[in-house]
PDB file of C-alpha atoms and ligand atoms in Angstrom:
ATOM      1  CA  MET A  23       0.000   0.000   0.000  1.00  0.00           C
ATOM      2  CA  THR A  24       1.385   3.420  -0.949  1.00  0.00           C
ATOM      3  CA  GLU A  25       1.513   6.305   1.552  1.00  0.00           C
ATOM      4  CA  ALA A  26      -1.367   7.999  -0.324  1.00  0.00           C
ATOM      5  CA  GLN A  27      -3.480   4.842  -0.171  1.00  0.00           C
ATOM      6  CA  HIS A  28      -2.741   4.482   3.557  1.00  0.00           C
ATOM      7  CA  HIS A  29      -4.702   7.682   4.195  1.00  0.00           C
ATOM      8  CA  ARG A  30      -7.470   6.591   1.862  1.00  0.00           C
ATOM      9  CA  THR A  31      -9.230   4.408   4.385  1.00  0.00           C
ATOM     10  CA  LEU A  32     -12.062   3.490   2.011  1.00  0.00           C
ATOM     11  CA  HIS A  33      -9.804   2.662  -0.959  1.00  0.00           C
ATOM     12  CA  ASP A  34     -11.802   0.543  -3.460  1.00  0.00           C
ATOM     13  CA  HIS A  35     -14.973   0.648  -1.351  1.00  0.00           C
ATOM     14  CA  VAL A  36     -18.240   1.334  -3.162  1.00  0.00           C
ATOM     15  CA  VAL A  37     -20.665   3.641  -1.349  1.00  0.00           C
ATOM     16  CA  VAL A  38     -24.232   4.741  -2.125  1.00  0.00           C
ATOM     17  CA  VAL A  39     -25.252   8.071  -0.560  1.00  0.00           C
ATOM     18  CA  THR A  40     -28.875   9.181  -0.898  1.00  0.00           C
ATOM     19  CA  GLY A  41     -29.707  12.875  -0.779  1.00  0.00           C
ATOM     20  CA  ALA A  42     -26.261  13.707  -2.172  1.00  0.00           C
ATOM     21  CA  GLY A  43     -27.305  16.910  -3.939  1.00  0.00           C
ATOM     22  CA  SER A  44     -27.078  19.157  -0.876  1.00  0.00           C
ATOM     23  CA  GLY A  45     -26.272  19.509   2.800  1.00  0.00           C
ATOM     24  CA  ILE A  46     -25.049  16.524   4.772  1.00  0.00           C
ATOM     25  CA  GLY A  47     -25.405  14.129   1.826  1.00  0.00           C
ATOM     26  CA  ARG A  48     -23.231  16.265  -0.429  1.00  0.00           C
ATOM     27  CA  ALA A  49     -20.557  16.621   2.259  1.00  0.00           C
ATOM     28  CA  THR A  50     -20.705  12.865   2.859  1.00  0.00           C
ATOM     29  CA  ALA A  51     -20.305  12.003  -0.824  1.00  0.00           C
ATOM     30  CA  VAL A  52     -17.271  14.293  -1.004  1.00  0.00           C
ATOM     31  CA  ALA A  53     -15.739  12.980   2.250  1.00  0.00           C
ATOM     32  CA  MET A  54     -16.254   9.367   1.157  1.00  0.00           C
ATOM     33  CA  ALA A  55     -14.567  10.090  -2.187  1.00  0.00           C
ATOM     34  CA  GLU A  56     -11.699  11.827  -0.363  1.00  0.00           C
ATOM     35  CA  ALA A  57     -11.290   8.644   1.688  1.00  0.00           C
ATOM     36  CA  GLY A  58     -10.840   6.706  -1.573  1.00  0.00           C
ATOM     37  CA  ALA A  59     -14.354   5.367  -2.127  1.00  0.00           C
ATOM     38  CA  ARG A  60     -16.236   5.217  -5.395  1.00  0.00           C
ATOM     39  CA  VAL A  61     -19.507   6.965  -4.637  1.00  0.00           C
ATOM     40  CA  LEU A  62     -22.949   6.867  -6.232  1.00  0.00           C
ATOM     41  CA  GLY A  63     -24.814  10.018  -5.177  1.00  0.00           C
ATOM     42  CA  VAL A  64     -28.597   9.850  -5.469  1.00  0.00           C
ATOM     43  CA  GLY A  65     -31.304  12.532  -5.336  1.00  0.00           C
ATOM     44  CA  ARG A  66     -34.162  13.873  -7.429  1.00  0.00           C
ATOM     45  CA  ARG A  67     -32.437  16.970  -8.886  1.00  0.00           C
ATOM     46  CA  GLU A  68     -29.816  15.996 -11.412  1.00  0.00           C
ATOM     47  CA  SER A  69     -28.370  19.529 -11.531  1.00  0.00           C
ATOM     48  CA  ALA A  70     -27.709  19.501  -7.770  1.00  0.00           C
ATOM     49  CA  LEU A  71     -26.096  16.062  -8.004  1.00  0.00           C
ATOM     50  CA  LYS A  72     -23.853  17.241 -10.840  1.00  0.00           C
ATOM     51  CA  GLU A  73     -22.660  20.110  -8.639  1.00  0.00           C
ATOM     52  CA  THR A  74     -21.718  17.538  -5.992  1.00  0.00           C
ATOM     53  CA  ALA A  75     -19.886  15.392  -8.550  1.00  0.00           C
ATOM     54  CA  ALA A  76     -17.962  18.421  -9.800  1.00  0.00           C
ATOM     55  CA  ILE A  77     -16.422  18.998  -6.357  1.00  0.00           C
ATOM     56  CA  ARG A  78     -14.039  16.061  -6.727  1.00  0.00           C
ATOM     57  CA  PRO A  79     -13.461  12.923  -8.832  1.00  0.00           C
ATOM     58  CA  GLY A  80     -14.883   9.587  -7.723  1.00  0.00           C
ATOM     59  CA  ILE A  81     -18.553  10.593  -7.522  1.00  0.00           C
ATOM     60  CA  ALA A  82     -21.091   9.289 -10.046  1.00  0.00           C
ATOM     61  CA  VAL A  83     -24.709  10.373  -9.835  1.00  0.00           C
ATOM     62  CA  LEU A  84     -28.181   8.963 -10.396  1.00  0.00           C
ATOM     63  CA  ALA A  85     -31.306  11.114 -10.424  1.00  0.00           C
ATOM     64  CA  ALA A  86     -34.036   9.125  -8.673  1.00  0.00           C
ATOM     65  CA  ASP A  87     -36.828   9.548  -6.146  1.00  0.00           C
ATOM     66  CA  VAL A  88     -36.014   7.060  -3.373  1.00  0.00           C
ATOM     67  CA  CYS A  89     -39.756   6.678  -2.671  1.00  0.00           C
ATOM     68  CA  ALA A  90     -40.544   5.387  -6.165  1.00  0.00           C
ATOM     69  CA  PRO A  91     -41.402   1.685  -6.010  1.00  0.00           C
ATOM     70  CA  GLU A  92     -38.655   0.518  -8.357  1.00  0.00           C
ATOM     71  CA  ALA A  93     -36.019   2.998  -7.148  1.00  0.00           C
ATOM     72  CA  PRO A  94     -34.243   0.897  -4.480  1.00  0.00           C
ATOM     73  CA  GLU A  95     -33.448  -1.933  -6.928  1.00  0.00           C
ATOM     74  CA  THR A  96     -32.410   0.547  -9.638  1.00  0.00           C
ATOM     75  CA  ILE A  97     -30.140   2.517  -7.307  1.00  0.00           C
ATOM     76  CA  ILE A  98     -28.329  -0.510  -5.916  1.00  0.00           C
ATOM     77  CA  ALA A  99     -28.048  -2.143  -9.367  1.00  0.00           C
ATOM     78  CA  THR A 100     -26.554   1.048 -10.793  1.00  0.00           C
ATOM     79  CA  ALA A 101     -23.723   0.996  -8.243  1.00  0.00           C
ATOM     80  CA  VAL A 102     -23.110  -2.744  -8.561  1.00  0.00           C
ATOM     81  CA  ASP A 103     -23.244  -2.749 -12.381  1.00  0.00           C
ATOM     82  CA  ARG A 104     -20.741   0.088 -12.465  1.00  0.00           C
ATOM     83  CA  TRP A 105     -18.218  -1.098  -9.876  1.00  0.00           C
ATOM     84  CA  GLY A 106     -19.034  -4.768  -9.248  1.00  0.00           C
ATOM     85  CA  ARG A 107     -19.701  -4.491  -5.540  1.00  0.00           C
ATOM     86  CA  LEU A 108     -21.335  -2.503  -2.741  1.00  0.00           C
ATOM     87  CA  ASP A 109     -19.749  -1.864   0.649  1.00  0.00           C
ATOM     88  CA  VAL A 110     -21.719   0.949   2.264  1.00  0.00           C
ATOM     89  CA  LEU A 111     -25.273   2.287   2.048  1.00  0.00           C
ATOM     90  CA  VAL A 112     -25.788   5.739   3.571  1.00  0.00           C
ATOM     91  CA  ASN A 113     -29.521   6.345   4.036  1.00  0.00           C
ATOM     92  CA  ASN A 114     -29.337  10.134   4.216  1.00  0.00           C
ATOM     93  CA  ALA A 115     -32.215  11.440   2.049  1.00  0.00           C
ATOM     94  CA  GLY A 116     -34.848  12.693   4.420  1.00  0.00           C
ATOM     95  CA  ALA A 117     -36.998  15.667   5.303  1.00  0.00           C
ATOM     96  CA  THR A 118     -38.458  17.409   8.288  1.00  0.00           C
ATOM     97  CA  ALA A 119     -42.039  18.606   8.698  1.00  0.00           C
ATOM     98  CA  ARG A 120     -42.801  21.368  11.152  1.00  0.00           C
ATOM     99  CA  VAL A 121     -46.501  21.008  11.666  1.00  0.00           C
ATOM    100  CA  SER A 122     -48.664  20.773  14.770  1.00  0.00           C
ATOM    101  CA  LEU A 123     -51.090  17.944  15.532  1.00  0.00           C
ATOM    102  CA  ASP A 124     -53.933  20.388  14.788  1.00  0.00           C
ATOM    103  CA  ASP A 125     -52.715  21.013  11.273  1.00  0.00           C
ATOM    104  CA  LEU A 126     -51.467  17.562  10.244  1.00  0.00           C
ATOM    105  CA  THR A 127     -52.995  15.650   7.382  1.00  0.00           C
ATOM    106  CA  ARG A 128     -52.770  11.921   6.775  1.00  0.00           C
ATOM    107  CA  ALA A 129     -50.877  12.585   3.543  1.00  0.00           C
ATOM    108  CA  ARG A 130     -48.251  14.657   5.374  1.00  0.00           C
ATOM    109  CA  VAL A 131     -47.633  11.848   7.862  1.00  0.00           C
ATOM    110  CA  THR A 132     -47.497   9.047   5.311  1.00  0.00           C
ATOM    111  CA  ASP A 133     -45.255  11.033   2.930  1.00  0.00           C
ATOM    112  CA  LEU A 134     -42.849  11.756   5.783  1.00  0.00           C
ATOM    113  CA  PHE A 135     -42.684   8.130   6.892  1.00  0.00           C
ATOM    114  CA  ASP A 136     -42.388   6.988   3.287  1.00  0.00           C
ATOM    115  CA  LEU A 137     -39.241   9.090   2.839  1.00  0.00           C
ATOM    116  CA  ASN A 138     -37.673   8.808   6.302  1.00  0.00           C
ATOM    117  CA  VAL A 139     -38.508   5.176   7.154  1.00  0.00           C
ATOM    118  CA  VAL A 140     -39.902   3.131   4.251  1.00  0.00           C
ATOM    119  CA  ALA A 141     -37.397   4.220   1.588  1.00  0.00           C
ATOM    120  CA  PRO A 142     -34.329   3.487   3.796  1.00  0.00           C
ATOM    121  CA  THR A 143     -35.881   0.095   4.560  1.00  0.00           C
ATOM    122  CA  MET A 144     -36.378  -0.843   0.918  1.00  0.00           C
ATOM    123  CA  LEU A 145     -32.890   0.409   0.020  1.00  0.00           C
ATOM    124  CA  ALA A 146     -31.412  -1.709   2.806  1.00  0.00           C
ATOM    125  CA  GLN A 147     -33.330  -4.726   1.507  1.00  0.00           C
ATOM    126  CA  ALA A 148     -32.112  -4.180  -2.062  1.00  0.00           C
ATOM    127  CA  ALA A 149     -28.542  -3.748  -0.807  1.00  0.00           C
ATOM    128  CA  LEU A 150     -28.581  -6.826   1.403  1.00  0.00           C
ATOM    129  CA  PRO A 151     -27.200  -9.516  -0.938  1.00  0.00           C
ATOM    130  CA  HIS A 152     -24.322  -7.240  -1.931  1.00  0.00           C
ATOM    131  CA  LEU A 153     -23.557  -6.180   1.644  1.00  0.00           C
ATOM    132  CA  ARG A 154     -23.500  -9.861   2.645  1.00  0.00           C
ATOM    133  CA  ARG A 155     -20.861 -10.468  -0.031  1.00  0.00           C
ATOM    134  CA  SER A 156     -18.706  -7.494   1.020  1.00  0.00           C
ATOM    135  CA  ARG A 157     -19.467  -7.764   4.767  1.00  0.00           C
ATOM    136  CA  GLY A 158     -20.420  -4.138   4.411  1.00  0.00           C
ATOM    137  CA  SER A 159     -22.380  -1.622   6.437  1.00  0.00           C
ATOM    138  CA  ILE A 160     -25.492   0.542   6.535  1.00  0.00           C
ATOM    139  CA  ILE A 161     -25.456   4.037   8.035  1.00  0.00           C
ATOM    140  CA  ASN A 162     -28.863   5.590   8.717  1.00  0.00           C
ATOM    141  CA  ILE A 163     -28.990   9.345   9.240  1.00  0.00           C
ATOM    142  CA  SER A 164     -31.240  10.090  12.183  1.00  0.00           C
ATOM    143  CA  SER A 165     -31.442  13.315  14.219  1.00  0.00           C
ATOM    144  CA  THR A 166     -30.978  14.532  17.770  1.00  0.00           C
ATOM    145  CA  TYR A 167     -34.776  14.547  17.681  1.00  0.00           C
ATOM    146  CA  GLY A 168     -34.808  10.812  17.048  1.00  0.00           C
ATOM    147  CA  HIS A 169     -34.268  10.497  20.803  1.00  0.00           C
ATOM    148  CA  ARG A 170     -35.595  13.716  22.309  1.00  0.00           C
ATOM    149  CA  PRO A 171     -38.972  15.416  21.887  1.00  0.00           C
ATOM    150  CA  GLN A 172     -39.454  18.075  19.222  1.00  0.00           C
ATOM    151  CA  PRO A 173     -42.709  19.951  19.863  1.00  0.00           C
ATOM    152  CA  GLY A 174     -44.164  21.060  16.543  1.00  0.00           C
ATOM    153  CA  ALA A 175     -42.382  18.324  14.589  1.00  0.00           C
ATOM    154  CA  ALA A 176     -43.576  15.213  16.404  1.00  0.00           C
ATOM    155  CA  HIS A 177     -43.847  13.002  13.342  1.00  0.00           C
ATOM    156  CA  TYR A 178     -40.385  13.966  12.130  1.00  0.00           C
ATOM    157  CA  ALA A 179     -39.040  12.995  15.561  1.00  0.00           C
ATOM    158  CA  ALA A 180     -41.075   9.786  15.484  1.00  0.00           C
ATOM    159  CA  SER A 181     -39.793   8.881  12.013  1.00  0.00           C
ATOM    160  CA  LYS A 182     -36.193   9.301  13.172  1.00  0.00           C
ATOM    161  CA  ALA A 183     -36.904   7.291  16.337  1.00  0.00           C
ATOM    162  CA  ALA A 184     -38.152   4.532  14.045  1.00  0.00           C
ATOM    163  CA  LEU A 185     -34.935   4.733  12.027  1.00  0.00           C
ATOM    164  CA  GLU A 186     -32.845   4.450  15.207  1.00  0.00           C
ATOM    165  CA  GLN A 187     -34.774   1.358  16.288  1.00  0.00           C
ATOM    166  CA  LEU A 188     -34.330  -0.168  12.824  1.00  0.00           C
ATOM    167  CA  THR A 189     -30.606   0.504  13.236  1.00  0.00           C
ATOM    168  CA  ARG A 190     -30.387  -1.371  16.527  1.00  0.00           C
ATOM    169  CA  THR A 191     -32.597  -4.223  15.381  1.00  0.00           C
ATOM    170  CA  TRP A 192     -30.902  -4.740  12.005  1.00  0.00           C
ATOM    171  CA  ALA A 193     -27.538  -4.590  13.766  1.00  0.00           C
ATOM    172  CA  VAL A 194     -28.493  -7.753  15.653  1.00  0.00           C
ATOM    173  CA  GLU A 195     -30.352  -9.384  12.745  1.00  0.00           C
ATOM    174  CA  LEU A 196     -27.473  -8.883  10.314  1.00  0.00           C
ATOM    175  CA  ALA A 197     -24.480  -9.316  12.616  1.00  0.00           C
ATOM    176  CA  GLY A 198     -24.225 -12.979  11.639  1.00  0.00           C
ATOM    177  CA  ASP A 199     -23.691 -11.860   8.037  1.00  0.00           C
ATOM    178  CA  GLY A 200     -20.899  -9.519   9.116  1.00  0.00           C
ATOM    179  CA  ILE A 201     -23.023  -6.482   8.197  1.00  0.00           C
ATOM    180  CA  ARG A 202     -22.756  -3.526  10.579  1.00  0.00           C
ATOM    181  CA  VAL A 203     -25.606  -1.029  10.998  1.00  0.00           C
ATOM    182  CA  ASN A 204     -25.140   2.333  12.713  1.00  0.00           C
ATOM    183  CA  SER A 205     -26.721   5.782  12.836  1.00  0.00           C
ATOM    184  CA  VAL A 206     -25.376   9.293  12.952  1.00  0.00           C
ATOM    185  CA  ALA A 207     -27.845  11.701  14.576  1.00  0.00           C
ATOM    186  CA  PRO A 208     -27.036  15.300  13.631  1.00  0.00           C
ATOM    187  CA  GLY A 209     -28.216  18.361  15.464  1.00  0.00           C
ATOM    188  CA  PRO A 210     -29.196  21.552  13.639  1.00  0.00           C
ATOM    189  CA  THR A 211     -26.875  21.724  10.619  1.00  0.00           C
ATOM    190  CA  GLU A 212     -26.612  24.134   7.685  1.00  0.00           C
ATOM    191  CA  SER A 213     -28.482  22.629   4.714  1.00  0.00           C
ATOM    192  CA  GLU A 214     -31.558  23.111   2.559  1.00  0.00           C
ATOM    193  CA  ALA A 215     -33.747  21.265   5.067  1.00  0.00           C
ATOM    194  CA  LEU A 216     -35.321  24.184   6.948  1.00  0.00           C
ATOM    195  CA  GLY A 217     -35.953  26.060   3.700  1.00  0.00           C
ATOM    196  CA  VAL A 218     -38.230  23.268   2.464  1.00  0.00           C
ATOM    197  CA  SER A 219     -39.867  22.496   5.827  1.00  0.00           C
ATOM    198  CA  GLY A 220     -42.865  24.787   5.364  1.00  0.00           C
ATOM    199  CA  LEU A 221     -41.489  27.778   7.333  1.00  0.00           C
ATOM    200  CA  THR A 222     -41.308  31.316   5.936  1.00  0.00           C
ATOM    201  CA  ARG A 223     -37.900  32.881   5.327  1.00  0.00           C
ATOM    202  CA  GLU A 224     -38.299  35.006   8.463  1.00  0.00           C
ATOM    203  CA  GLN A 225     -39.231  31.961  10.539  1.00  0.00           C
ATOM    204  CA  VAL A 226     -36.169  30.102   9.243  1.00  0.00           C
ATOM    205  CA  VAL A 227     -33.892  32.958  10.370  1.00  0.00           C
ATOM    206  CA  GLU A 228     -35.549  32.992  13.794  1.00  0.00           C
ATOM    207  CA  VAL A 229     -35.332  29.195  14.211  1.00  0.00           C
ATOM    208  CA  LYS A 230     -31.627  29.237  13.277  1.00  0.00           C
ATOM    209  CA  ARG A 231     -30.907  32.023  15.762  1.00  0.00           C
ATOM    210  CA  GLU A 232     -32.771  30.229  18.514  1.00  0.00           C
ATOM    211  CA  GLN A 233     -31.024  26.920  17.757  1.00  0.00           C
ATOM    212  CA  ALA A 234     -27.554  28.472  17.815  1.00  0.00           C
ATOM    213  CA  SER A 235     -28.292  30.072  21.186  1.00  0.00           C
ATOM    214  CA  THR A 236     -29.447  26.726  22.647  1.00  0.00           C
ATOM    215  CA  ILE A 237     -26.540  24.585  21.437  1.00  0.00           C
ATOM    216  CA  PRO A 238     -23.863  24.376  24.160  1.00  0.00           C
ATOM    217  CA  LEU A 239     -21.010  24.738  21.645  1.00  0.00           C
ATOM    218  CA  GLY A 240     -22.665  27.974  20.463  1.00  0.00           C
ATOM    219  CA  ARG A 241     -23.267  27.331  16.773  1.00  0.00           C
ATOM    220  CA  ARG A 242     -25.218  25.246  14.260  1.00  0.00           C
ATOM    221  CA  GLY A 243     -23.243  22.498  12.579  1.00  0.00           C
ATOM    222  CA  GLU A 244     -21.647  22.521   9.152  1.00  0.00           C
ATOM    223  CA  PRO A 245     -22.364  19.487   6.918  1.00  0.00           C
ATOM    224  CA  GLU A 246     -18.682  18.525   7.144  1.00  0.00           C
ATOM    225  CA  ASP A 247     -18.954  18.308  10.972  1.00  0.00           C
ATOM    226  CA  VAL A 248     -21.418  15.468  10.442  1.00  0.00           C
ATOM    227  CA  ALA A 249     -19.957  13.860   7.311  1.00  0.00           C
ATOM    228  CA  SER A 250     -16.617  13.051   8.941  1.00  0.00           C
ATOM    229  CA  TRP A 251     -18.395  10.830  11.501  1.00  0.00           C
ATOM    230  CA  ILE A 252     -20.427   9.092   8.800  1.00  0.00           C
ATOM    231  CA  VAL A 253     -17.116   8.219   7.114  1.00  0.00           C
ATOM    232  CA  ARG A 254     -15.714   6.926  10.435  1.00  0.00           C
ATOM    233  CA  PHE A 255     -18.601   4.477  10.767  1.00  0.00           C
ATOM    234  CA  ALA A 256     -17.824   3.141   7.275  1.00  0.00           C
ATOM    235  CA  GLU A 257     -14.109   2.639   7.848  1.00  0.00           C
ATOM    236  CA  PRO A 258     -12.544  -0.779   8.481  1.00  0.00           C
ATOM    237  CA  ALA A 259     -11.317   0.606  11.836  1.00  0.00           C
ATOM    238  CA  ALA A 260     -14.959   0.523  12.984  1.00  0.00           C
ATOM    239  CA  SER A 261     -15.290  -3.204  12.277  1.00  0.00           C
ATOM    240  CA  TRP A 262     -16.364  -4.002  15.889  1.00  0.00           C
ATOM    241  CA  LEU A 263     -18.926  -1.203  16.081  1.00  0.00           C
ATOM    242  CA  THR A 264     -22.568  -1.905  15.350  1.00  0.00           C
ATOM    243  CA  GLY A 265     -26.040  -0.864  16.494  1.00  0.00           C
ATOM    244  CA  GLN A 266     -24.851   2.546  17.685  1.00  0.00           C
ATOM    245  CA  VAL A 267     -26.414   5.984  17.355  1.00  0.00           C
ATOM    246  CA  LEU A 268     -23.809   8.737  17.480  1.00  0.00           C
ATOM    247  CA  THR A 269     -25.230  12.182  18.186  1.00  0.00           C
ATOM    248  CA  VAL A 270     -23.232  14.964  16.524  1.00  0.00           C
ATOM    249  CA  ASP A 271     -24.940  18.130  17.712  1.00  0.00           C
ATOM    250  CA  GLY A 272     -22.639  20.437  19.633  1.00  0.00           C
ATOM    251  CA  GLY A 273     -24.066  19.082  22.883  1.00  0.00           C
ATOM    252  CA  LEU A 274     -27.727  19.894  22.185  1.00  0.00           C
ATOM    253  CA  GLU A 275     -29.046  16.535  23.407  1.00  0.00           C
ATOM    254  CA  LEU A 276     -27.584  17.227  26.859  1.00  0.00           C
ATOM    255  CA  VAL A 277     -29.614  20.351  27.613  1.00  0.00           C
TER     256      VAL A 277
HETATM  257  N1  NAP B  11     -29.752  19.766   8.687  1.00  0.00           N
HETATM  258  C1  NAP B  11     -30.187  19.436   9.887  1.00  0.00           C
HETATM  259  O1  NAP B  11     -30.319  20.294  10.757  1.00  0.00           O
HETATM  260  C2  NAP B  11     -30.473  18.003  10.226  1.00  0.00           C
HETATM  261  C3  NAP B  11     -30.578  17.654  11.556  1.00  0.00           C
HETATM  262  C4  NAP B  11     -30.854  16.339  11.879  1.00  0.00           C
HETATM  263  C5  NAP B  11     -31.011  15.392  10.886  1.00  0.00           C
HETATM  264  N2  NAP B  11     -30.892  15.757   9.584  1.00  0.00           N
HETATM  265  C6  NAP B  11     -31.075  14.713   8.564  1.00  0.00           C
HETATM  266  O2  NAP B  11     -29.973  14.717   7.691  1.00  0.00           O
HETATM  267  C7  NAP B  11     -30.375  14.217   6.416  1.00  0.00           C
HETATM  268  C8  NAP B  11     -29.894  15.163   5.337  1.00  0.00           C
HETATM  269  O3  NAP B  11     -30.594  16.381   5.449  1.00  0.00           O
HETATM  270  P1  NAP B  11     -29.936  17.807   5.179  1.00  0.00           P
HETATM  271  O4  NAP B  11     -30.030  18.555   6.436  1.00  0.00           O
HETATM  272  O5  NAP B  11     -28.618  17.689   4.521  1.00  0.00           O
HETATM  273  O6  NAP B  11     -31.070  18.448   4.243  1.00  0.00           O
HETATM  274  P2  NAP B  11     -31.177  18.759   2.702  1.00  0.00           P
HETATM  275  O7  NAP B  11     -30.123  19.721   2.293  1.00  0.00           O
HETATM  276  O8  NAP B  11     -32.610  19.125   2.493  1.00  0.00           O
HETATM  277  O9  NAP B  11     -30.865  17.352   2.029  1.00  0.00           O
HETATM  278  C9  NAP B  11     -31.805  16.351   1.819  1.00  0.00           C
HETATM  279  C10 NAP B  11     -31.491  15.731   0.470  1.00  0.00           C
HETATM  280  O10 NAP B  11     -32.373  14.633   0.247  1.00  0.00           O
HETATM  281  C11 NAP B  11     -32.805  14.667  -1.081  1.00  0.00           C
HETATM  282  N3  NAP B  11     -34.130  14.092  -1.158  1.00  0.00           N
HETATM  283  C12 NAP B  11     -35.257  14.530  -0.540  1.00  0.00           C
HETATM  284  N4  NAP B  11     -36.292  13.770  -0.893  1.00  0.00           N
HETATM  285  C13 NAP B  11     -35.810  12.825  -1.735  1.00  0.00           C
HETATM  286  C14 NAP B  11     -36.404  11.763  -2.446  1.00  0.00           C
HETATM  287  N5  NAP B  11     -37.723  11.497  -2.359  1.00  0.00           N
HETATM  288  N6  NAP B  11     -35.610  10.983  -3.229  1.00  0.00           N
HETATM  289  C15 NAP B  11     -34.296  11.237  -3.337  1.00  0.00           C
HETATM  290  N7  NAP B  11     -33.678  12.238  -2.692  1.00  0.00           N
HETATM  291  C16 NAP B  11     -34.442  13.021  -1.907  1.00  0.00           C
HETATM  292  C17 NAP B  11     -32.826  16.144  -1.502  1.00  0.00           C
HETATM  293  O11 NAP B  11     -32.524  16.316  -2.874  1.00  0.00           O
HETATM  294  P3  NAP B  11     -33.661  16.426  -3.995  1.00  0.00           P
HETATM  295  O12 NAP B  11     -34.633  17.454  -3.526  1.00  0.00           O
HETATM  296  O13 NAP B  11     -32.906  16.809  -5.225  1.00  0.00           O
HETATM  297  O14 NAP B  11     -34.253  15.062  -4.110  1.00  0.00           O
HETATM  298  C18 NAP B  11     -31.687  16.715  -0.662  1.00  0.00           C
HETATM  299  O15 NAP B  11     -30.486  16.794  -1.411  1.00  0.00           O
HETATM  300  C19 NAP B  11     -31.899  14.057   6.482  1.00  0.00           C
HETATM  301  O16 NAP B  11     -32.220  12.711   6.732  1.00  0.00           O
HETATM  302  C20 NAP B  11     -32.279  14.919   7.673  1.00  0.00           C
HETATM  303  O17 NAP B  11     -33.461  14.500   8.301  1.00  0.00           O
HETATM  304  C21 NAP B  11     -30.632  17.040   9.231  1.00  0.00           C
END
């Protein structure tokens, strides 16, 4: 192994990252590629994905809606057809919904669970035979609010709690196959998420200010603050780590 390869801890690994066109997913695709992986970045907007791919070599893209019935098989097959294997699935595509119980509709709840819970499940299922072969890993992106209440976004919090429990349960179910399953749970992090959550621009500014003042380390996160821990979970050095939820939130969950 050359000196350069020594630092490329994911040399020759094949990684699928959903939601790679912005925020945490984009930073993760880039960090995985920097670690030597070949990355398939997935999202609905091809233009956003192309911007991610332009940041550094090693990132291919596929425009797809992860909630479409045939998407999980197509996404996994695209990575495997291209590179012959799959080592890591990062279930990052997700959304928040800031809406009170008064104002909820059935469609809002089912759409949220479809994206945050059902799609990661079907992607994990499609990836399974390939992860068995590579003794690979799944990393589900949860949230601080997957394990603490979030008034006004109860179903978002509940969807992330579901993802954390899938993480722990799959970790045990799949351990015999050598497949590790972990979660990274970010706190408030710069991304497009708040902008598409249903808040006005003024409300977004106010929420960000309030979040920064509540976080013990005094600021919202940058996508790279989170991405580096997602990469750590994927690395061979983490080969005895499974079923864990790592909160990366500047200390927010403690207060
Ligand atoms: N930022 C935070 O404060 C924070 C905190 C805790 C947890 N998280 C979690 O971190 C993950 C990443 O979010 P982010 O903050 O980086 O937000 P973001 O910038 O909104 O990224 C979400 C990405 O998912 C993609 N996406 C959404 N729906 C999709 C679908 N149906 N099919 C395929 N791709 C889809 C979006 O791209 P397209 O629109 O092009 O599809 C977008 O690039 C999410 O799971 C989120 O819940 C974020």
